[in-house]
């Protein structure tokens, strides 16, 4: 049975984009989203903007939620340039994206490291959005399900629950490509992930599974209506309030 009873969640991942002046986009988004109660909307700006975004969200009593794009697996110490889960909590963010393919590829993050980070974040009661996704090569070779199964088995930390974990399926070849995965590809993989989780840990069958990879206001509705899709992880189209809200409005 598709787990469609979960409240959909739309996450905007700003990646390494956004300056102080980008607060204008948040002002607009808060205004546009003021009537939305159907979805949880999370915005994940770079670390440098977390505190100012939180201040604005609080001041406006907005329902928008705040997320970070990564965290270290250790609470504090000699790790130059890193940001811990505690620091993210300190900004009032409630979510953290982990294991994004850009971190896995550009920073050589392994499944094991993603699992450690997720464990640390969950101890702090942060909601973890754990990303998995296959390369074009994996898909062309027909290894995509095996790759995703391995990523899930090794990236999900012990003791995860459907209250603190969201799985984001983001095929690497669809990210930033203007070419999202097809309806069939998304349906097949989300169904596979749902059944994998069912076998892997029975009580976690209802883990939300969200899709990311070239989501826009033009394809969002079709994607969110696919069985086993509980939300969207949006990169490029989340940078501007109008296009991000276009997605929310479309669905
Ligand atoms: P995109 O990015 O929407 O720009 O394809 C998605 C992501 O990487 O999370």
Coordinates of C-alpha atoms and ligand atoms in Angstrom, one line a residue:
X1 CA 0.0 0.0 0.0
X2 CA 1.4 3.4 -0.9
X3 CA 2.1 5.5 2.2
X4 CA 0.0 8.5 0.9
X5 CA -1.5 9.4 4.3
X6 CA 1.7 11.3 5.3
X7 CA 1.5 15.1 5.2
X8 CA 3.6 16.1 2.1
X9 CA 6.8 18.0 2.7
X10 CA 8.5 20.3 0.2
X11 CA 12.1 21.1 0.9
X12 CA 14.1 23.9 -0.8
X13 CA 17.8 23.2 -0.9
X14 CA 19.7 26.4 -1.7
X15 CA 23.1 24.6 -1.9
X16 CA 26.0 27.2 -2.0
X17 CA 23.7 30.1 -3.0
X18 CA 22.5 33.1 -1.1
X19 CA 23.9 36.2 0.5
X20 CA 22.6 38.6 3.2
X21 CA 20.4 40.3 0.5
X22 CA 18.6 37.0 -0.2
X23 CA 16.5 37.6 2.9
X24 CA 14.2 39.5 0.4
X25 CA 13.3 36.1 -1.2
X26 CA 12.4 34.8 2.3
X27 CA 10.2 37.8 3.0
X28 CA 8.4 37.1 -0.3
X29 CA 8.1 33.4 0.4
X30 CA 6.8 33.9 3.9
X31 CA 4.1 36.1 2.5
X32 CA 3.2 33.7 -0.4
X33 CA 3.1 30.7 2.0
X34 CA 1.0 32.4 4.6
X35 CA -2.1 30.5 3.6
X36 CA -0.5 27.1 3.1
X37 CA -1.3 24.6 5.7
X38 CA -1.5 21.5 3.5
X39 CA 2.3 20.9 3.3
X40 CA 5.3 21.2 5.5
X41 CA 7.6 23.7 3.7
X42 CA 11.3 23.6 4.7
X43 CA 13.9 26.0 3.5
X44 CA 17.6 25.0 3.7
X45 CA 19.8 28.0 3.1
X46 CA 23.6 28.0 3.6
X47 CA 24.7 28.0 7.2
X48 CA 25.6 31.7 7.1
X49 CA 21.9 32.6 6.7
X50 CA 20.3 30.2 9.2
X51 CA 20.2 32.7 12.1
X52 CA 18.8 35.6 10.1
X53 CA 16.3 33.4 8.4
X54 CA 15.2 32.0 11.8
X55 CA 14.7 35.5 13.2
X56 CA 12.5 36.5 10.2
X57 CA 10.4 33.3 10.4
X58 CA 9.9 33.8 14.1
X59 CA 9.1 37.5 13.8
X60 CA 6.4 36.7 11.2
X61 CA 5.1 33.7 13.1
X62 CA 5.5 31.8 9.8
X63 CA 4.9 28.1 9.5
X64 CA 8.0 27.8 7.3
X65 CA 10.6 25.5 8.7
X66 CA 14.3 25.8 8.6
X67 CA 16.9 23.2 7.6
X68 CA 20.6 22.9 7.2
X69 CA 22.4 21.1 4.3
X70 CA 24.8 19.0 6.3
X71 CA 26.4 18.6 9.7
X72 CA 29.5 17.1 11.3
X73 CA 29.1 13.8 13.2
X74 CA 31.0 15.2 16.3
X75 CA 29.5 17.8 18.6
X76 CA 32.5 20.2 18.8
X77 CA 36.3 20.3 18.6
X78 CA 39.2 20.7 16.3
X79 CA 37.4 20.3 12.9
X80 CA 38.3 23.5 11.0
X81 CA 35.5 24.6 8.7
X82 CA 32.9 22.2 10.0
X83 CA 29.5 22.8 11.5
X84 CA 28.0 20.5 14.1
X85 CA 24.4 19.4 14.7
X86 CA 24.4 21.4 18.0
X87 CA 25.2 24.6 16.0
X88 CA 22.4 23.8 13.6
X89 CA 20.0 23.3 16.6
X90 CA 21.3 26.6 18.0
X91 CA 19.9 28.4 14.9
X92 CA 16.5 26.7 15.5
X93 CA 16.7 24.6 12.4
X94 CA 14.6 21.5 12.7
X95 CA 15.9 19.6 9.7
X96 CA 19.2 18.6 8.2
X97 CA 19.9 17.2 4.8
X98 CA 22.5 14.4 4.8
X99 CA 24.3 12.4 2.2
X100 CA 23.4 14.6 -0.7
X101 CA 25.1 13.3 -3.8
X102 CA 27.1 16.5 -4.1
X103 CA 28.6 15.8 -0.6
X104 CA 29.1 12.1 -1.5
X105 CA 30.9 13.0 -4.7
X106 CA 32.7 16.3 -3.9
X107 CA 33.6 15.5 -0.3
X108 CA 34.0 11.7 -0.7
X109 CA 31.3 11.0 2.0
X110 CA 30.6 7.3 2.4
X111 CA 27.4 5.6 3.5
X112 CA 29.1 4.9 6.9
X113 CA 29.9 8.6 7.4
X114 CA 26.3 9.6 6.5
X115 CA 25.0 7.1 9.0
X116 CA 27.3 8.6 11.8
X117 CA 26.1 12.1 10.9
X118 CA 22.5 11.0 10.9
X119 CA 22.9 9.3 14.3
X120 CA 24.5 12.4 15.8
X121 CA 21.7 14.6 14.3
X122 CA 18.9 12.3 15.6
X123 CA 20.3 12.3 19.1
X124 CA 19.8 16.1 19.0
X125 CA 16.3 15.6 17.8
X126 CA 16.9 17.0 14.3
X127 CA 14.8 15.6 11.5
X128 CA 17.2 13.9 9.0
X129 CA 16.6 14.0 5.3
X130 CA 18.8 11.2 4.1
X131 CA 19.6 11.3 0.3
X132 CA 20.2 8.3 -1.9
X133 CA 20.6 8.3 -5.7
X134 CA 22.2 6.3 -8.4
X135 CA 24.5 7.5 -11.2
X136 CA 23.7 7.3 -14.8
X137 CA 26.2 4.5 -15.2
X138 CA 24.5 2.5 -12.4
X139 CA 21.1 3.0 -14.1
X140 CA 22.5 2.1 -17.6
X141 CA 24.0 -1.1 -16.1
X142 CA 20.7 -2.0 -14.5
X143 CA 22.4 -1.8 -11.0
X144 CA 20.2 1.1 -9.7
X145 CA 18.1 -0.9 -7.2
X146 CA 21.1 -2.7 -5.8
X147 CA 23.0 0.7 -5.4
X148 CA 20.0 2.3 -3.6
X149 CA 19.5 -0.7 -1.4
X150 CA 23.1 -0.6 -0.3
X151 CA 22.9 3.1 0.3
X152 CA 19.8 2.7 2.4
X153 CA 21.1 -0.2 4.4
X154 CA 24.4 1.5 5.2
X155 CA 23.4 5.2 5.5
X156 CA 20.4 4.8 7.8
X157 CA 21.6 4.8 11.4
X158 CA 20.5 2.3 14.1
X159 CA 17.3 3.3 15.8
X160 CA 16.0 5.6 13.1
X161 CA 12.2 6.1 13.1
X162 CA 9.5 7.5 10.9
X163 CA 9.5 10.5 13.2
X164 CA 13.1 11.5 12.6
X165 CA 13.9 10.2 9.1
X166 CA 12.8 11.1 5.6
X167 CA 14.4 9.4 2.6
X168 CA 15.1 11.6 -0.4
X169 CA 15.5 9.7 -3.7
X170 CA 17.6 11.9 -6.0
X171 CA 18.9 10.2 -9.1
X172 CA 22.2 12.0 -9.7
X173 CA 21.6 12.2 -13.5
X174 CA 18.3 14.2 -12.9
X175 CA 19.8 16.8 -10.5
X176 CA 20.2 20.2 -12.2
X177 CA 19.7 18.6 -15.6
X178 CA 16.3 20.1 -16.5
X179 CA 15.3 16.5 -17.0
X180 CA 13.6 14.9 -14.1
X181 CA 13.2 11.1 -13.9
X182 CA 10.1 9.8 -15.6
X183 CA 6.9 9.0 -13.8
X184 CA 7.6 5.3 -14.2
X185 CA 11.2 5.6 -13.0
X186 CA 10.1 7.5 -9.9
X187 CA 7.2 5.2 -9.2
X188 CA 9.4 2.1 -9.5
X189 CA 12.2 3.4 -7.3
X190 CA 9.9 4.8 -4.6
X191 CA 8.0 1.5 -4.5
X192 CA 11.3 -0.3 -4.2
X193 CA 12.5 1.9 -1.4
X194 CA 9.2 1.5 0.5
X195 CA 9.3 -2.3 0.2
X196 CA 13.0 -2.3 1.1
X197 CA 12.3 -0.4 4.2
X198 CA 9.4 -2.7 5.0
X199 CA 11.7 -5.7 4.9
X200 CA 14.6 -3.8 6.6
X201 CA 12.5 -2.6 9.5
X202 CA 8.9 -3.4 9.7
X203 CA 7.7 -0.5 11.9
X204 CA 9.3 2.0 9.6
X205 CA 7.2 1.2 6.6
X206 CA 5.6 4.7 6.7
X207 CA 8.9 6.6 6.4
X208 CA 8.3 9.5 4.1
X209 CA 10.0 9.2 0.7
X210 CA 10.5 12.4 -1.2
X211 CA 11.8 12.9 -4.8
X212 CA 14.4 15.4 -6.0
X213 CA 16.0 16.1 -9.4
X214 CA 14.8 19.0 -11.7
X215 CA 11.5 19.5 -10.0
X216 CA 9.8 22.7 -11.3
X217 CA 6.3 24.2 -11.1
X218 CA 5.6 22.5 -14.3
X219 CA 6.2 18.9 -13.2
X220 CA 5.6 19.1 -9.5
X221 CA 2.0 18.2 -9.5
X222 CA 2.5 15.1 -11.7
X223 CA 5.4 14.0 -9.5
X224 CA 3.7 14.5 -6.1
X225 CA 0.7 12.5 -7.3
X226 CA 2.8 9.4 -8.0
X227 CA 2.3 6.6 -5.6
X228 CA 4.9 6.4 -2.8
X229 CA 6.0 10.0 -3.3
X230 CA 5.5 12.0 -0.1
X231 CA 7.2 15.2 -1.0
X232 CA 9.8 17.0 -3.1
X233 CA 13.4 18.1 -2.6
X234 CA 13.9 21.2 -4.8
X235 CA 17.3 22.8 -5.7
X236 CA 17.4 25.4 -8.4
X237 CA 13.7 26.2 -8.5
X238 CA 13.8 27.0 -4.7
X239 CA 16.1 29.9 -5.0
X240 CA 13.5 32.4 -6.0
X241 CA 10.3 32.7 -3.9
X242 CA 8.1 32.9 -7.0
X243 CA 9.3 29.7 -8.6
X244 CA 9.4 27.9 -5.2
X245 CA 5.9 29.0 -4.4
X246 CA 4.9 28.1 -8.0
X247 CA 5.7 24.5 -7.0
X248 CA 3.7 24.7 -3.8
X249 CA 0.8 26.4 -5.6
X250 CA 0.9 23.8 -8.4
X251 CA 0.3 20.9 -6.0
Ligands
LIG1 P1 17.6 20.5 -8.7 O1 18.4 20.0 -7.4 O2 16.2 20.7 -8.2 O3 18.3 21.8 -9.0 O4 17.7 19.4 -9.7 C1 17.9 19.1 -6.5 C2 18.8 18.7 -5.4 O5 20.0 18.5 -5.7 O6 18.5 18.6 -4.2

